[in-house]
């Protein structure tokens, strides 16, 4: 049964990070009962080869990391606009570092996540590939300390009202804009253009921030919704970005 399932998934071109089809369609495609399919998926989950989330379906690969105690405390004291401030401060710098230091495999992973996100037609799949894209950029930065800071912010997103807020702001129009912006970030990283990567990521995150502000949601006492970071000048780091890489550009 496991061999048949794995062969079917390979034939469908599914790999790590992809969501499996629902059981109601996957079981008939394999010619097995849904009970037998669930048992096979449970074995794969025990092996760490798939993970399942309530309301999210079943995904190939390992489950995203568990939030640390520090992330849990930060999440309790944060709200979506505060999280966006942190992302605007950190992620443009991560994109610039990725343009400097990403391996060919990491560049390919970033491009794949951007492309898969552009192909999605529902909010849940888009949310998965959006998160995978930003995680791939952080991974490609090559800086363990900054990756840990990114992981704390990502955990805060998972533990605040972000999920409910996404249903409000993640319209079809916003998802189309985000897909184009992801492509711009991926292209700049592939070209090793640090300034363009930084700027493209800042534009993307600012689009999300404005959508949250326009929806009148996500604010708290910690950060007024009117706070707007200054647009970074091309050719130098945005004021919010705390990382200023001195590493020589990779040819």
C-alpha positions as YAML, in Angstrom:
chain: A
units: angstrom
residues:
- id: 1
  name: UNK
  ca: [0.00, 0.00, 0.00]
- id: 2
  name: UNK
  ca: [2.79, 2.46, 0.88]
- id: 3
  name: UNK
  ca: [4.64, 1.67, -2.33]
- id: 4
  name: UNK
  ca: [1.49, 2.26, -4.37]
- id: 5
  name: UNK
  ca: [0.83, 5.56, -2.59]
- id: 6
  name: UNK
  ca: [4.40, 6.79, -3.08]
- id: 7
  name: UNK
  ca: [4.41, 5.78, -6.74]
- id: 8
  name: UNK
  ca: [1.13, 7.64, -7.29]
- id: 9
  name: UNK
  ca: [2.45, 10.80, -5.62]
- id: 10
  name: UNK
  ca: [5.62, 10.70, -7.73]
- id: 11
  name: UNK
  ca: [3.53, 10.27, -10.88]
- id: 12
  name: UNK
  ca: [1.56, 13.37, -9.88]
- id: 13
  name: UNK
  ca: [4.79, 15.34, -9.50]
- id: 14
  name: UNK
  ca: [4.26, 15.92, -5.78]
- id: 15
  name: UNK
  ca: [7.23, 16.49, -3.48]
- id: 16
  name: UNK
  ca: [8.13, 17.92, -0.10]
- id: 17
  name: UNK
  ca: [6.01, 20.96, 0.69]
- id: 18
  name: UNK
  ca: [3.10, 19.86, -1.51]
- id: 19
  name: UNK
  ca: [-0.38, 19.20, -0.15]
- id: 20
  name: UNK
  ca: [-1.87, 15.79, -0.83]
- id: 21
  name: UNK
  ca: [-5.24, 15.51, -2.55]
- id: 22
  name: UNK
  ca: [-8.17, 14.98, -0.16]
- id: 23
  name: UNK
  ca: [-8.85, 11.43, 0.96]
- id: 24
  name: UNK
  ca: [-12.15, 11.31, -0.92]
- id: 25
  name: UNK
  ca: [-10.32, 11.62, -4.25]
- id: 26
  name: UNK
  ca: [-7.01, 9.98, -3.34]
- id: 27
  name: UNK
  ca: [-8.52, 6.69, -2.09]
- id: 28
  name: UNK
  ca: [-10.43, 5.94, -5.34]
- id: 29
  name: UNK
  ca: [-7.37, 6.90, -7.41]
- id: 30
  name: UNK
  ca: [-5.40, 4.25, -5.52]
- id: 31
  name: UNK
  ca: [-8.23, 1.72, -5.55]
- id: 32
  name: UNK
  ca: [-8.28, 1.39, -1.76]
- id: 33
  name: UNK
  ca: [-10.68, 2.23, 1.05]
- id: 34
  name: UNK
  ca: [-10.35, 5.50, 2.92]
- id: 35
  name: UNK
  ca: [-9.62, 3.50, 6.06]
- id: 36
  name: UNK
  ca: [-6.65, 1.77, 4.38]
- id: 37
  name: UNK
  ca: [-5.45, 5.14, 3.09]
- id: 38
  name: UNK
  ca: [-5.63, 6.68, 6.58]
- id: 39
  name: UNK
  ca: [-3.58, 3.82, 8.00]
- id: 40
  name: UNK
  ca: [-0.91, 4.32, 5.32]
- id: 41
  name: UNK
  ca: [-0.80, 8.05, 5.96]
- id: 42
  name: UNK
  ca: [-0.53, 7.44, 9.70]
- id: 43
  name: UNK
  ca: [2.55, 5.27, 9.11]
- id: 44
  name: UNK
  ca: [4.11, 7.94, 6.92]
- id: 45
  name: UNK
  ca: [3.39, 10.52, 9.60]
- id: 46
  name: UNK
  ca: [5.14, 8.39, 12.22]
- id: 47
  name: UNK
  ca: [8.14, 8.24, 9.91]
- id: 48
  name: UNK
  ca: [8.14, 12.02, 9.60]
- id: 49
  name: UNK
  ca: [7.42, 11.93, 5.86]
- id: 50
  name: UNK
  ca: [4.05, 13.69, 5.99]
- id: 51
  name: UNK
  ca: [2.33, 15.96, 8.47]
- id: 52
  name: UNK
  ca: [-1.30, 16.81, 9.06]
- id: 53
  name: UNK
  ca: [-2.87, 19.92, 10.50]
- id: 54
  name: UNK
  ca: [-6.44, 20.59, 11.57]
- id: 55
  name: UNK
  ca: [-8.17, 22.35, 8.69]
- id: 56
  name: UNK
  ca: [-4.97, 22.29, 6.61]
- id: 57
  name: UNK
  ca: [-4.96, 18.83, 5.08]
- id: 58
  name: UNK
  ca: [-1.98, 16.50, 4.69]
- id: 59
  name: UNK
  ca: [1.39, 17.75, 3.47]
- id: 60
  name: UNK
  ca: [4.51, 15.98, 2.27]
- id: 61
  name: UNK
  ca: [7.68, 16.60, 4.25]
- id: 62
  name: UNK
  ca: [8.36, 17.50, 7.86]
- id: 63
  name: UNK
  ca: [6.11, 19.65, 9.99]
- id: 64
  name: UNK
  ca: [7.20, 23.30, 10.45]
- id: 65
  name: UNK
  ca: [9.09, 23.92, 13.69]
- id: 66
  name: UNK
  ca: [7.40, 24.12, 17.07]
- id: 67
  name: UNK
  ca: [7.40, 27.62, 18.62]
- id: 68
  name: UNK
  ca: [9.91, 28.17, 21.42]
- id: 69
  name: UNK
  ca: [8.97, 29.50, 24.85]
- id: 70
  name: UNK
  ca: [10.34, 32.91, 23.85]
- id: 71
  name: UNK
  ca: [8.18, 32.91, 20.73]
- id: 72
  name: UNK
  ca: [5.13, 31.98, 22.77]
- id: 73
  name: UNK
  ca: [5.70, 34.90, 25.12]
- id: 74
  name: UNK
  ca: [6.28, 37.28, 22.21]
- id: 75
  name: UNK
  ca: [3.13, 36.06, 20.48]
- id: 76
  name: UNK
  ca: [1.06, 36.73, 23.59]
- id: 77
  name: UNK
  ca: [2.28, 40.34, 23.62]
- id: 78
  name: UNK
  ca: [2.01, 40.96, 19.88]
- id: 79
  name: UNK
  ca: [-0.60, 41.63, 17.23]
- id: 80
  name: UNK
  ca: [-0.47, 41.46, 13.41]
- id: 81
  name: UNK
  ca: [0.66, 45.05, 12.83]
- id: 82
  name: UNK
  ca: [3.46, 44.65, 15.37]
- id: 83
  name: UNK
  ca: [4.46, 41.47, 13.60]
- id: 84
  name: UNK
  ca: [4.48, 43.33, 10.27]
- id: 85
  name: UNK
  ca: [6.79, 45.97, 11.77]
- id: 86
  name: UNK
  ca: [9.19, 43.21, 12.77]
- id: 87
  name: UNK
  ca: [8.98, 41.61, 9.33]
- id: 88
  name: UNK
  ca: [9.63, 44.94, 7.60]
- id: 89
  name: UNK
  ca: [12.72, 45.38, 9.78]
- id: 90
  name: UNK
  ca: [14.10, 41.89, 9.18]
- id: 91
  name: UNK
  ca: [13.00, 40.31, 5.93]
- id: 92
  name: UNK
  ca: [14.35, 42.86, 3.42]
- id: 93
  name: UNK
  ca: [17.77, 42.29, 4.99]
- id: 94
  name: UNK
  ca: [17.28, 38.52, 4.71]
- id: 95
  name: UNK
  ca: [16.47, 38.90, 1.01]
- id: 96
  name: UNK
  ca: [19.62, 40.98, 0.46]
- id: 97
  name: UNK
  ca: [21.73, 38.37, 2.25]
- id: 98
  name: UNK
  ca: [20.11, 35.62, 0.18]
- id: 99
  name: UNK
  ca: [21.15, 37.47, -2.99]
- id: 100
  name: UNK
  ca: [24.71, 37.41, -1.68]
- id: 101
  name: UNK
  ca: [24.94, 33.94, -0.23]
- id: 102
  name: UNK
  ca: [22.24, 31.60, -1.59]
- id: 103
  name: UNK
  ca: [23.37, 28.33, -3.15]
- id: 104
  name: UNK
  ca: [22.01, 27.19, -6.50]
- id: 105
  name: UNK
  ca: [19.75, 24.72, -4.68]
- id: 106
  name: UNK
  ca: [18.39, 27.45, -2.39]
- id: 107
  name: UNK
  ca: [17.74, 29.77, -5.34]
- id: 108
  name: UNK
  ca: [15.83, 26.93, -7.03]
- id: 109
  name: UNK
  ca: [13.78, 26.33, -3.86]
- id: 110
  name: UNK
  ca: [12.85, 30.03, -3.64]
- id: 111
  name: UNK
  ca: [11.80, 30.07, -7.29]
- id: 112
  name: UNK
  ca: [9.77, 26.88, -6.83]
- id: 113
  name: UNK
  ca: [7.87, 28.26, -3.84]
- id: 114
  name: UNK
  ca: [7.12, 31.48, -5.75]
- id: 115
  name: UNK
  ca: [5.87, 29.52, -8.76]
- id: 116
  name: UNK
  ca: [3.70, 27.14, -6.72]
- id: 117
  name: UNK
  ca: [2.17, 30.05, -4.83]
- id: 118
  name: UNK
  ca: [1.22, 31.69, -8.13]
- id: 119
  name: UNK
  ca: [-0.57, 28.49, -9.18]
- id: 120
  name: UNK
  ca: [-2.83, 28.27, -6.12]
- id: 121
  name: UNK
  ca: [-6.54, 29.02, -6.24]
- id: 122
  name: UNK
  ca: [-7.51, 28.87, -2.59]
- id: 123
  name: UNK
  ca: [-6.51, 30.78, 0.51]
- id: 124
  name: UNK
  ca: [-5.17, 27.76, 2.43]
- id: 125
  name: UNK
  ca: [-2.77, 26.66, -0.32]
- id: 126
  name: UNK
  ca: [-1.68, 30.23, -0.88]
- id: 127
  name: UNK
  ca: [-0.96, 30.65, 2.82]
- id: 128
  name: UNK
  ca: [1.17, 27.51, 2.80]
- id: 129
  name: UNK
  ca: [3.27, 28.53, -0.21]
- id: 130
  name: UNK
  ca: [3.56, 32.12, 0.99]
- id: 131
  name: UNK
  ca: [5.02, 30.87, 4.27]
- id: 132
  name: UNK
  ca: [7.25, 28.40, 2.41]
- id: 133
  name: UNK
  ca: [8.57, 31.19, 0.17]
- id: 134
  name: UNK
  ca: [9.54, 33.45, 3.06]
- id: 135
  name: UNK
  ca: [11.04, 30.51, 4.93]
- id: 136
  name: UNK
  ca: [13.14, 29.61, 1.87]
- id: 137
  name: UNK
  ca: [14.46, 33.18, 1.64]
- id: 138
  name: UNK
  ca: [15.38, 33.13, 5.33]
- id: 139
  name: UNK
  ca: [17.13, 29.78, 4.91]
- id: 140
  name: UNK
  ca: [19.13, 31.16, 1.97]
- id: 141
  name: UNK
  ca: [20.41, 34.10, 4.05]
- id: 142
  name: UNK
  ca: [23.07, 31.82, 5.50]
- id: 143
  name: UNK
  ca: [22.85, 33.51, 8.91]
- id: 144
  name: UNK
  ca: [21.72, 31.24, 11.74]
- id: 145
  name: UNK
  ca: [21.03, 34.09, 14.16]
- id: 146
  name: UNK
  ca: [18.79, 35.94, 11.71]
- id: 147
  name: UNK
  ca: [17.06, 32.69, 10.80]
- id: 148
  name: UNK
  ca: [16.24, 32.21, 14.48]
- id: 149
  name: UNK
  ca: [14.79, 35.73, 14.65]
- id: 150
  name: UNK
  ca: [12.69, 34.90, 11.58]
- id: 151
  name: UNK
  ca: [11.49, 31.67, 13.24]
- id: 152
  name: UNK
  ca: [10.30, 33.63, 16.29]
- id: 153
  name: UNK
  ca: [8.31, 36.01, 14.08]
- id: 154
  name: UNK
  ca: [6.89, 33.08, 12.10]
- id: 155
  name: UNK
  ca: [5.82, 31.39, 15.33]
- id: 156
  name: UNK
  ca: [4.09, 34.60, 16.42]
- id: 157
  name: UNK
  ca: [2.12, 34.56, 13.17]
- id: 158
  name: UNK
  ca: [0.95, 31.04, 13.97]
- id: 159
  name: UNK
  ca: [-0.13, 31.91, 17.53]
- id: 160
  name: UNK
  ca: [-1.95, 35.24, 17.05]
- id: 161
  name: UNK
  ca: [-5.15, 36.03, 15.15]
- id: 162
  name: UNK
  ca: [-3.14, 35.96, 11.92]
- id: 163
  name: UNK
  ca: [-5.04, 32.95, 10.56]
- id: 164
  name: UNK
  ca: [-8.43, 34.63, 10.98]
- id: 165
  name: UNK
  ca: [-7.08, 37.91, 9.64]
- id: 166
  name: UNK
  ca: [-5.76, 36.22, 6.52]
- id: 167
  name: UNK
  ca: [-9.31, 35.24, 5.59]
- id: 168
  name: UNK
  ca: [-10.18, 38.95, 5.51]
- id: 169
  name: UNK
  ca: [-7.18, 40.45, 3.73]
- id: 170
  name: UNK
  ca: [-6.03, 37.59, 1.45]
- id: 171
  name: UNK
  ca: [-8.35, 38.47, -1.41]
- id: 172
  name: UNK
  ca: [-7.83, 37.12, -4.91]
- id: 173
  name: UNK
  ca: [-6.44, 40.51, -5.96]
- id: 174
  name: UNK
  ca: [-3.95, 40.59, -3.09]
- id: 175
  name: UNK
  ca: [-2.84, 37.03, -3.84]
- id: 176
  name: UNK
  ca: [-2.19, 37.99, -7.47]
- id: 177
  name: UNK
  ca: [-0.14, 41.00, -6.38]
- id: 178
  name: UNK
  ca: [1.76, 38.88, -3.85]
- id: 179
  name: UNK
  ca: [2.58, 36.28, -6.52]
- id: 180
  name: UNK
  ca: [4.09, 38.97, -8.76]
- id: 181
  name: UNK
  ca: [6.03, 40.41, -5.82]
- id: 182
  name: UNK
  ca: [7.35, 36.98, -4.84]
- id: 183
  name: UNK
  ca: [8.54, 36.53, -8.43]
- id: 184
  name: UNK
  ca: [10.34, 39.89, -8.27]
- id: 185
  name: UNK
  ca: [12.13, 38.89, -5.05]
- id: 186
  name: UNK
  ca: [13.07, 35.49, -6.47]
- id: 187
  name: UNK
  ca: [14.37, 37.07, -9.68]
- id: 188
  name: UNK
  ca: [16.50, 39.63, -7.80]
- id: 189
  name: UNK
  ca: [18.00, 36.91, -5.63]
- id: 190
  name: UNK
  ca: [18.78, 34.78, -8.67]
- id: 191
  name: UNK
  ca: [20.51, 37.79, -10.28]
- id: 192
  name: UNK
  ca: [22.53, 38.40, -7.09]
- id: 193
  name: UNK
  ca: [21.13, 41.96, -6.94]
- id: 194
  name: UNK
  ca: [21.09, 42.80, -3.24]
- id: 195
  name: UNK
  ca: [19.48, 46.23, -3.62]
- id: 196
  name: UNK
  ca: [16.69, 44.91, -5.84]
- id: 197
  name: UNK
  ca: [16.07, 41.94, -3.53]
- id: 198
  name: UNK
  ca: [15.85, 44.21, -0.48]
- id: 199
  name: UNK
  ca: [13.54, 46.66, -2.23]
- id: 200
  name: UNK
  ca: [11.29, 43.96, -3.72]
- id: 201
  name: UNK
  ca: [10.81, 42.28, -0.35]
- id: 202
  name: UNK
  ca: [10.06, 45.62, 1.33]
- id: 203
  name: UNK
  ca: [7.43, 46.45, -1.33]
- id: 204
  name: UNK
  ca: [5.82, 43.04, -0.87]
- id: 205
  name: UNK
  ca: [5.60, 43.29, 2.92]
- id: 206
  name: UNK
  ca: [4.38, 46.89, 2.74]
- id: 207
  name: UNK
  ca: [1.54, 45.70, 0.48]
- id: 208
  name: UNK
  ca: [0.47, 43.19, 3.14]
- id: 209
  name: UNK
  ca: [0.81, 45.80, 5.88]
- id: 210
  name: UNK
  ca: [-1.42, 48.24, 4.00]
- id: 211
  name: UNK
  ca: [-4.02, 45.52, 3.41]
- id: 212
  name: UNK
  ca: [-4.17, 44.88, 7.16]
- id: 213
  name: UNK
  ca: [-4.47, 48.60, 7.89]
- id: 214
  name: UNK
  ca: [-7.18, 49.04, 5.25]
- id: 215
  name: UNK
  ca: [-9.15, 46.16, 6.74]
- id: 216
  name: UNK
  ca: [-9.10, 47.98, 10.08]
- id: 217
  name: UNK
  ca: [-7.85, 44.81, 11.73]
- id: 218
  name: UNK
  ca: [-4.80, 43.54, 13.48]
- id: 219
  name: UNK
  ca: [-3.98, 46.57, 15.64]
- id: 220
  name: UNK
  ca: [-3.36, 46.59, 19.36]
- id: 221
  name: UNK
  ca: [-2.08, 48.89, 22.05]
- id: 222
  name: UNK
  ca: [1.56, 48.21, 21.37]
- id: 223
  name: UNK
  ca: [1.83, 49.81, 17.90]
- id: 224
  name: UNK
  ca: [-0.55, 52.41, 16.38]
- id: 225
  name: UNK
  ca: [-1.92, 51.37, 12.98]
- id: 226
  name: UNK
  ca: [-0.76, 54.67, 11.47]
- id: 227
  name: UNK
  ca: [2.92, 53.74, 11.82]
- id: 228
  name: UNK
  ca: [4.43, 53.58, 8.32]
- id: 229
  name: UNK
  ca: [8.06, 52.73, 7.67]
- id: 230
  name: UNK
  ca: [9.92, 55.04, 5.30]
- id: 231
  name: UNK
  ca: [10.49, 53.72, 1.78]
- id: 232
  name: UNK
  ca: [14.11, 52.56, 1.48]
- id: 233
  name: UNK
  ca: [16.29, 54.41, -0.98]
- id: 234
  name: UNK
  ca: [17.73, 52.31, -3.76]
- id: 235
  name: UNK
  ca: [21.36, 51.54, -3.27]
- id: 236
  name: UNK
  ca: [21.37, 51.52, 0.50]
- id: 237
  name: UNK
  ca: [19.71, 49.65, 3.34]
- id: 238
  name: UNK
  ca: [16.21, 50.73, 4.41]
- id: 239
  name: UNK
  ca: [16.25, 52.45, 7.80]
- id: 240
  name: UNK
  ca: [14.30, 49.56, 9.31]
- id: 241
  name: UNK
  ca: [16.73, 46.87, 8.20]
- id: 242
  name: UNK
  ca: [19.15, 46.16, 10.97]
- id: 243
  name: UNK
  ca: [21.44, 43.81, 9.04]
- id: 244
  name: UNK
  ca: [23.97, 45.48, 6.73]
- id: 245
  name: UNK
  ca: [26.00, 42.76, 5.05]
- id: 246
  name: UNK
  ca: [29.61, 43.58, 4.26]
- id: 247
  name: UNK
  ca: [30.20, 40.30, 2.47]
- id: 248
  name: UNK
  ca: [31.60, 40.70, -1.04]
- id: 249
  name: UNK
  ca: [29.05, 39.99, -3.76]
- id: 250
  name: UNK
  ca: [29.12, 36.46, -5.14]
- id: 251
  name: UNK
  ca: [29.95, 36.55, -8.89]
...
